[in-house]
C-alpha cells in the first residue's frame, strides 16, 4: 500500500456560537476502554465541476462540517476526567480535527488517533479526506465511542451530507443527557416495601 501524504491539518470549529458546559456520560459509555471508532467512506471520482478549483471539495467539507458542528456541538468538545475518574463531555467548541491527504494507492489508509495526548487534548471528532490515485476520494471519520454510538454517528453523517449539499438541517440532535446519569440506589428495605417483597427468615 502506498503512503499517504498529508497536505493540511486544520481545526474546524462550529460556525456559530454554541452552548458551552458539561454533559455527563452514562455509566455504560465509561465502562470500557475510551477509544475512537473509525468509519471509512469511498466515493467514485467526482464530476469535473467538483474538481475546479482544486480545493472545492476540501472547502465544501470544512464549511459544511463547521455548520454541522453547530447543532452537533458535542462533537466539537473534549472529554475530561472529573472526580473519581469519571468522564464528562466538555462542550467547549474546541473543534474537530480535519486532515487533508493524498495517496498513490487505490486502497484506504486507516486514520490513527494520537493516544499519547491527554484525554482533554484529544479531539472527540477527527475527519480525514484522502484523494486517491484513481481520482476517487475517501472520507475517514473517527469519533469517540464514549460520546457517539452507531445511531448517533449515522444521524450526524446524514445531516452533514445535507449541509454539504446546501440543504437545511433535517433532524436536530437531542443532547439532554440528564436521564443517563447514575442515580442513587434505594435501600433494600425501601425496595422490598415498595414492591411488596417479603423477607423469609
PDB file of C-alpha atoms in Angstrom:
ATOM      1  CA  UNK A   1       0.000   0.000   0.000  1.00  0.00           C
ATOM      2  CA  UNK A   2       1.354   3.416  -0.942  1.00  0.00           C
ATOM      3  CA  UNK A   3       1.979   6.051   1.665  1.00  0.00           C
ATOM      4  CA  UNK A   4      -0.491   8.775   2.484  1.00  0.00           C
ATOM      5  CA  UNK A   5       0.865  12.315   2.164  1.00  0.00           C
ATOM      6  CA  UNK A   6      -0.777  14.843   4.491  1.00  0.00           C
ATOM      7  CA  UNK A   7      -1.360  18.182   2.740  1.00  0.00           C
ATOM      8  CA  UNK A   8      -3.004  20.014   5.606  1.00  0.00           C
ATOM      9  CA  UNK A   9      -4.283  19.604   9.140  1.00  0.00           C
ATOM     10  CA  UNK A  10      -6.942  22.010  10.402  1.00  0.00           C
ATOM     11  CA  UNK A  11      -9.147  22.588  13.419  1.00  0.00           C
ATOM     12  CA  UNK A  12     -12.751  23.136  12.329  1.00  0.00           C
ATOM     13  CA  UNK A  13     -14.856  24.956  14.905  1.00  0.00           C
ATOM     14  CA  UNK A  14     -18.622  25.492  14.945  1.00  0.00           C
ATOM     15  CA  UNK A  15     -19.714  28.231  12.518  1.00  0.00           C
ATOM     16  CA  UNK A  16     -21.738  29.964  15.234  1.00  0.00           C
ATOM     17  CA  UNK A  17     -21.559  30.298  18.979  1.00  0.00           C
ATOM     18  CA  UNK A  18     -22.841  27.139  20.655  1.00  0.00           C
ATOM     19  CA  UNK A  19     -23.922  26.116  24.131  1.00  0.00           C
ATOM     20  CA  UNK A  20     -20.977  25.638  26.464  1.00  0.00           C
ATOM     21  CA  UNK A  21     -20.939  23.467  29.535  1.00  0.00           C
ATOM     22  CA  UNK A  22     -20.536  19.848  30.520  1.00  0.00           C
ATOM     23  CA  UNK A  23     -22.671  16.879  29.567  1.00  0.00           C
ATOM     24  CA  UNK A  24     -22.466  13.756  31.673  1.00  0.00           C
ATOM     25  CA  UNK A  25     -21.726  10.420  30.055  1.00  0.00           C
ATOM     26  CA  UNK A  26     -23.685   7.331  31.002  1.00  0.00           C
ATOM     27  CA  UNK A  27     -22.005   4.680  33.117  1.00  0.00           C
ATOM     28  CA  UNK A  28     -22.238   2.317  30.137  1.00  0.00           C
ATOM     29  CA  UNK A  29     -20.277   4.748  27.923  1.00  0.00           C
ATOM     30  CA  UNK A  30     -17.478   4.765  30.504  1.00  0.00           C
ATOM     31  CA  UNK A  31     -17.374   1.056  31.307  1.00  0.00           C
ATOM     32  CA  UNK A  32     -14.763   0.003  28.735  1.00  0.00           C
ATOM     33  CA  UNK A  33     -11.719   1.451  27.045  1.00  0.00           C
ATOM     34  CA  UNK A  34     -12.183   5.048  25.916  1.00  0.00           C
ATOM     35  CA  UNK A  35     -11.417   4.662  22.220  1.00  0.00           C
ATOM     36  CA  UNK A  36     -12.411   6.224  18.912  1.00  0.00           C
ATOM     37  CA  UNK A  37     -14.371   4.294  16.291  1.00  0.00           C
ATOM     38  CA  UNK A  38     -13.433   4.848  12.643  1.00  0.00           C
ATOM     39  CA  UNK A  39     -15.608   4.608   9.569  1.00  0.00           C
ATOM     40  CA  UNK A  40     -14.306   4.991   6.030  1.00  0.00           C
ATOM     41  CA  UNK A  41     -16.467   6.074   3.119  1.00  0.00           C
ATOM     42  CA  UNK A  42     -15.347   5.793  -0.508  1.00  0.00           C
ATOM     43  CA  UNK A  43     -16.770   7.898  -3.306  1.00  0.00           C
ATOM     44  CA  UNK A  44     -16.114   7.423  -7.029  1.00  0.00           C
ATOM     45  CA  UNK A  45     -14.301  10.082  -8.981  1.00  0.00           C
ATOM     46  CA  UNK A  46     -16.393  13.245  -8.646  1.00  0.00           C
ATOM     47  CA  UNK A  47     -17.563  15.198 -11.706  1.00  0.00           C
ATOM     48  CA  UNK A  48     -15.085  17.670 -13.187  1.00  0.00           C
ATOM     49  CA  UNK A  49     -17.146  20.574 -11.832  1.00  0.00           C
ATOM     50  CA  UNK A  50     -16.213  19.394  -8.314  1.00  0.00           C
ATOM     51  CA  UNK A  51     -12.507  19.405  -9.142  1.00  0.00           C
ATOM     52  CA  UNK A  52     -12.234  23.064 -10.130  1.00  0.00           C
ATOM     53  CA  UNK A  53     -11.000  24.918  -8.220  1.00  0.00           C
ATOM     54  CA  UNK A  54      -8.804  22.169  -6.819  1.00  0.00           C
ATOM     55  CA  UNK A  55      -9.763  22.907  -3.215  1.00  0.00           C
ATOM     56  CA  UNK A  56     -13.553  22.928  -3.811  1.00  0.00           C
ATOM     57  CA  UNK A  57     -14.188  19.561  -2.105  1.00  0.00           C
ATOM     58  CA  UNK A  58     -11.998  20.442   0.873  1.00  0.00           C
ATOM     59  CA  UNK A  59     -13.570  23.881   1.248  1.00  0.00           C
ATOM     60  CA  UNK A  60     -17.106  22.480   0.962  1.00  0.00           C
ATOM     61  CA  UNK A  61     -16.452  19.760   3.544  1.00  0.00           C
ATOM     62  CA  UNK A  62     -14.759  22.116   6.014  1.00  0.00           C
ATOM     63  CA  UNK A  63     -17.506  24.741   5.722  1.00  0.00           C
ATOM     64  CA  UNK A  64     -20.344  22.223   5.989  1.00  0.00           C
ATOM     65  CA  UNK A  65     -18.608  20.462   8.903  1.00  0.00           C
ATOM     66  CA  UNK A  66     -18.373  23.835  10.636  1.00  0.00           C
ATOM     67  CA  UNK A  67     -22.122  24.337  10.122  1.00  0.00           C
ATOM     68  CA  UNK A  68     -22.873  20.745  11.221  1.00  0.00           C
ATOM     69  CA  UNK A  69     -20.944  21.310  14.460  1.00  0.00           C
ATOM     70  CA  UNK A  70     -23.452  23.998  15.490  1.00  0.00           C
ATOM     71  CA  UNK A  71     -26.354  21.604  16.193  1.00  0.00           C
ATOM     72  CA  UNK A  72     -23.933  18.726  16.876  1.00  0.00           C
ATOM     73  CA  UNK A  73     -21.793  20.858  19.219  1.00  0.00           C
ATOM     74  CA  UNK A  74     -20.753  17.946  21.496  1.00  0.00           C
ATOM     75  CA  UNK A  75     -18.626  16.638  18.594  1.00  0.00           C
ATOM     76  CA  UNK A  76     -16.521  19.820  18.822  1.00  0.00           C
ATOM     77  CA  UNK A  77     -15.824  19.291  22.525  1.00  0.00           C
ATOM     78  CA  UNK A  78     -13.326  17.375  24.613  1.00  0.00           C
ATOM     79  CA  UNK A  79     -13.644  14.634  27.193  1.00  0.00           C
ATOM     80  CA  UNK A  80     -12.365  15.439  30.665  1.00  0.00           C
ATOM     81  CA  UNK A  81     -11.852  13.484  33.844  1.00  0.00           C
ATOM     82  CA  UNK A  82     -13.806  14.579  36.889  1.00  0.00           C
ATOM     83  CA  UNK A  83     -13.847  13.415  40.494  1.00  0.00           C
ATOM     84  CA  UNK A  84     -13.457   9.693  40.901  1.00  0.00           C
ATOM     85  CA  UNK A  85     -12.055   9.270  37.387  1.00  0.00           C
ATOM     86  CA  UNK A  86     -15.434   9.591  35.669  1.00  0.00           C
ATOM     87  CA  UNK A  87     -15.663  11.389  32.341  1.00  0.00           C
ATOM     88  CA  UNK A  88     -17.723  14.395  31.337  1.00  0.00           C
ATOM     89  CA  UNK A  89     -18.034  15.843  27.858  1.00  0.00           C
ATOM     90  CA  UNK A  90     -16.831  19.441  27.943  1.00  0.00           C
ATOM     91  CA  UNK A  91     -18.789  21.256  25.220  1.00  0.00           C
ATOM     92  CA  UNK A  92     -16.200  23.993  24.730  1.00  0.00           C
ATOM     93  CA  UNK A  93     -16.200  24.411  20.918  1.00  0.00           C
ATOM     94  CA  UNK A  94     -12.515  23.416  20.700  1.00  0.00           C
ATOM     95  CA  UNK A  95     -13.306  21.975  17.279  1.00  0.00           C
ATOM     96  CA  UNK A  96     -12.944  18.825  15.213  1.00  0.00           C
ATOM     97  CA  UNK A  97      -9.663  17.924  13.558  1.00  0.00           C
ATOM     98  CA  UNK A  98      -9.772  17.882   9.732  1.00  0.00           C
ATOM     99  CA  UNK A  99      -6.889  16.321   7.794  1.00  0.00           C
ATOM    100  CA  UNK A 100      -6.443  16.608   4.025  1.00  0.00           C
ATOM    101  CA  UNK A 101      -4.215  13.994   2.403  1.00  0.00           C
ATOM    102  CA  UNK A 102      -3.341  12.286  -0.889  1.00  0.00           C
ATOM    103  CA  UNK A 103      -2.399   8.710  -1.666  1.00  0.00           C
ATOM    104  CA  UNK A 104      -0.775   6.983  -4.624  1.00  0.00           C
ATOM    105  CA  UNK A 105      -2.779   3.927  -3.644  1.00  0.00           C
ATOM    106  CA  UNK A 106      -6.223   2.802  -4.628  1.00  0.00           C
ATOM    107  CA  UNK A 107      -6.691   1.379  -1.134  1.00  0.00           C
ATOM    108  CA  UNK A 108      -7.751   3.062   2.078  1.00  0.00           C
ATOM    109  CA  UNK A 109      -5.411   4.194   4.785  1.00  0.00           C
ATOM    110  CA  UNK A 110      -6.813   3.995   8.282  1.00  0.00           C
ATOM    111  CA  UNK A 111      -6.849   7.036  10.471  1.00  0.00           C
ATOM    112  CA  UNK A 112      -4.841   6.814  13.684  1.00  0.00           C
ATOM    113  CA  UNK A 113      -5.731   8.625  16.901  1.00  0.00           C
ATOM    114  CA  UNK A 114      -2.843  10.085  18.887  1.00  0.00           C
ATOM    115  CA  UNK A 115      -3.463   8.466  22.267  1.00  0.00           C
ATOM    116  CA  UNK A 116      -0.243   9.964  23.630  1.00  0.00           C
ATOM    117  CA  UNK A 117      -2.231  13.199  24.089  1.00  0.00           C
ATOM    118  CA  UNK A 118      -4.003  13.724  27.389  1.00  0.00           C
ATOM    119  CA  UNK A 119      -7.697  12.900  27.151  1.00  0.00           C
ATOM    120  CA  UNK A 120      -8.737  16.555  27.412  1.00  0.00           C
ATOM    121  CA  UNK A 121      -6.437  17.449  24.488  1.00  0.00           C
ATOM    122  CA  UNK A 122      -7.742  14.781  22.083  1.00  0.00           C
ATOM    123  CA  UNK A 123     -10.396  15.866  19.578  1.00  0.00           C
ATOM    124  CA  UNK A 124     -13.660  13.966  20.014  1.00  0.00           C
ATOM    125  CA  UNK A 125     -14.033  14.047  16.209  1.00  0.00           C
ATOM    126  CA  UNK A 126     -11.341  13.609  13.540  1.00  0.00           C
ATOM    127  CA  UNK A 127     -12.040  13.763   9.802  1.00  0.00           C
ATOM    128  CA  UNK A 128      -9.540  12.826   7.092  1.00  0.00           C
ATOM    129  CA  UNK A 129     -10.101  13.406   3.378  1.00  0.00           C
ATOM    130  CA  UNK A 130      -7.821  11.340   1.105  1.00  0.00           C
ATOM    131  CA  UNK A 131      -7.579  11.822  -2.662  1.00  0.00           C
ATOM    132  CA  UNK A 132      -6.652   8.511  -4.284  1.00  0.00           C
ATOM    133  CA  UNK A 133      -4.569   7.977  -7.413  1.00  0.00           C
ATOM    134  CA  UNK A 134      -7.666   6.797  -9.303  1.00  0.00           C
ATOM    135  CA  UNK A 135      -9.291  10.227  -8.590  1.00  0.00           C
ATOM    136  CA  UNK A 136     -11.742   8.692  -6.124  1.00  0.00           C
ATOM    137  CA  UNK A 137     -11.887  10.164  -2.649  1.00  0.00           C
ATOM    138  CA  UNK A 138     -12.017   8.589   0.772  1.00  0.00           C
ATOM    139  CA  UNK A 139     -13.551  10.276   3.787  1.00  0.00           C
ATOM    140  CA  UNK A 140     -12.453   8.808   7.120  1.00  0.00           C
ATOM    141  CA  UNK A 141     -14.440   9.790  10.201  1.00  0.00           C
ATOM    142  CA  UNK A 142     -13.196   8.927  13.659  1.00  0.00           C
ATOM    143  CA  UNK A 143     -15.328   9.739  16.731  1.00  0.00           C
ATOM    144  CA  UNK A 144     -15.032   8.954  20.413  1.00  0.00           C
ATOM    145  CA  UNK A 145     -17.187   5.947  21.216  1.00  0.00           C
ATOM    146  CA  UNK A 146     -17.833   7.397  24.670  1.00  0.00           C
ATOM    147  CA  UNK A 147     -19.674  10.291  23.000  1.00  0.00           C
ATOM    148  CA  UNK A 148     -21.285   8.808  19.871  1.00  0.00           C
ATOM    149  CA  UNK A 149     -22.949   5.448  19.318  1.00  0.00           C
ATOM    150  CA  UNK A 150     -23.732   3.929  15.918  1.00  0.00           C
ATOM    151  CA  UNK A 151     -27.167   5.518  15.558  1.00  0.00           C
ATOM    152  CA  UNK A 152     -25.874   8.957  16.579  1.00  0.00           C
ATOM    153  CA  UNK A 153     -22.989   8.690  14.117  1.00  0.00           C
ATOM    154  CA  UNK A 154     -25.365   7.711  11.332  1.00  0.00           C
ATOM    155  CA  UNK A 155     -27.568  10.716  12.140  1.00  0.00           C
ATOM    156  CA  UNK A 156     -24.551  13.052  12.167  1.00  0.00           C
ATOM    157  CA  UNK A 157     -23.333  11.749   8.782  1.00  0.00           C
ATOM    158  CA  UNK A 158     -26.794  12.154   7.238  1.00  0.00           C
ATOM    159  CA  UNK A 159     -27.124  15.712   8.490  1.00  0.00           C
ATOM    160  CA  UNK A 160     -23.560  16.647   7.486  1.00  0.00           C
ATOM    161  CA  UNK A 161     -24.307  15.304   3.989  1.00  0.00           C
ATOM    162  CA  UNK A 162     -27.432  17.501   3.837  1.00  0.00           C
ATOM    163  CA  UNK A 163     -25.419  20.567   4.823  1.00  0.00           C
ATOM    164  CA  UNK A 164     -22.696  19.658   2.277  1.00  0.00           C
ATOM    165  CA  UNK A 165     -25.367  19.643  -0.454  1.00  0.00           C
ATOM    166  CA  UNK A 166     -26.536  23.083   0.680  1.00  0.00           C
ATOM    167  CA  UNK A 167     -29.760  21.770   2.234  1.00  0.00           C
ATOM    168  CA  UNK A 168     -31.181  22.690   5.622  1.00  0.00           C
ATOM    169  CA  UNK A 169     -30.717  20.508   8.690  1.00  0.00           C
ATOM    170  CA  UNK A 170     -33.341  17.747   8.603  1.00  0.00           C
ATOM    171  CA  UNK A 171     -33.342  16.370  12.148  1.00  0.00           C
ATOM    172  CA  UNK A 172     -31.872  18.284  15.062  1.00  0.00           C
ATOM    173  CA  UNK A 173     -29.887  16.189  17.565  1.00  0.00           C
ATOM    174  CA  UNK A 174     -31.040  15.695  21.167  1.00  0.00           C
ATOM    175  CA  UNK A 175     -28.292  16.442  23.696  1.00  0.00           C
ATOM    176  CA  UNK A 176     -30.070  16.229  27.076  1.00  0.00           C
ATOM    177  CA  UNK A 177     -28.174  13.543  28.964  1.00  0.00           C
ATOM    178  CA  UNK A 178     -29.701  14.107  32.396  1.00  0.00           C
ATOM    179  CA  UNK A 179     -31.652  10.874  32.215  1.00  0.00           C
ATOM    180  CA  UNK A 180     -28.437   8.901  31.535  1.00  0.00           C
ATOM    181  CA  UNK A 181     -26.719   9.761  34.817  1.00  0.00           C
ATOM    182  CA  UNK A 182     -26.326   7.178  37.549  1.00  0.00           C
ATOM    183  CA  UNK A 183     -28.793   7.619  40.368  1.00  0.00           C
ATOM    184  CA  UNK A 184     -28.584   6.642  43.995  1.00  0.00           C
ATOM    185  CA  UNK A 185     -29.605   3.072  44.698  1.00  0.00           C
ATOM    186  CA  UNK A 186     -32.515   2.875  47.166  1.00  0.00           C
ATOM    187  CA  UNK A 187     -32.027   0.967  50.391  1.00  0.00           C
ATOM    188  CA  UNK A 188     -33.040  -2.690  50.212  1.00  0.00           C
ATOM    189  CA  UNK A 189     -35.776  -2.197  52.810  1.00  0.00           C
ATOM    190  CA  UNK A 190     -37.409   0.530  50.739  1.00  0.00           C
ATOM    191  CA  UNK A 191     -37.340  -1.634  47.620  1.00  0.00           C
ATOM    192  CA  UNK A 192     -38.880  -4.578  49.465  1.00  0.00           C
ATOM    193  CA  UNK A 193     -41.666  -2.434  50.885  1.00  0.00           C
ATOM    194  CA  UNK A 194     -42.381  -0.619  47.643  1.00  0.00           C
ATOM    195  CA  UNK A 195     -42.657  -3.762  45.533  1.00  0.00           C
ATOM    196  CA  UNK A 196     -44.323  -5.945  48.139  1.00  0.00           C
ATOM    197  CA  UNK A 197     -41.307  -8.219  48.511  1.00  0.00           C
ATOM    198  CA  UNK A 198     -41.397 -10.104  51.786  1.00  0.00           C
ATOM    199  CA  UNK A 199     -38.332 -11.392  53.516  1.00  0.00           C
ATOM    200  CA  UNK A 200     -38.351 -15.006  54.586  1.00  0.00           C
ATOM    201  CA  UNK A 201     -36.423 -15.559  57.805  1.00  0.00           C
TER     202      UNK A 201
END
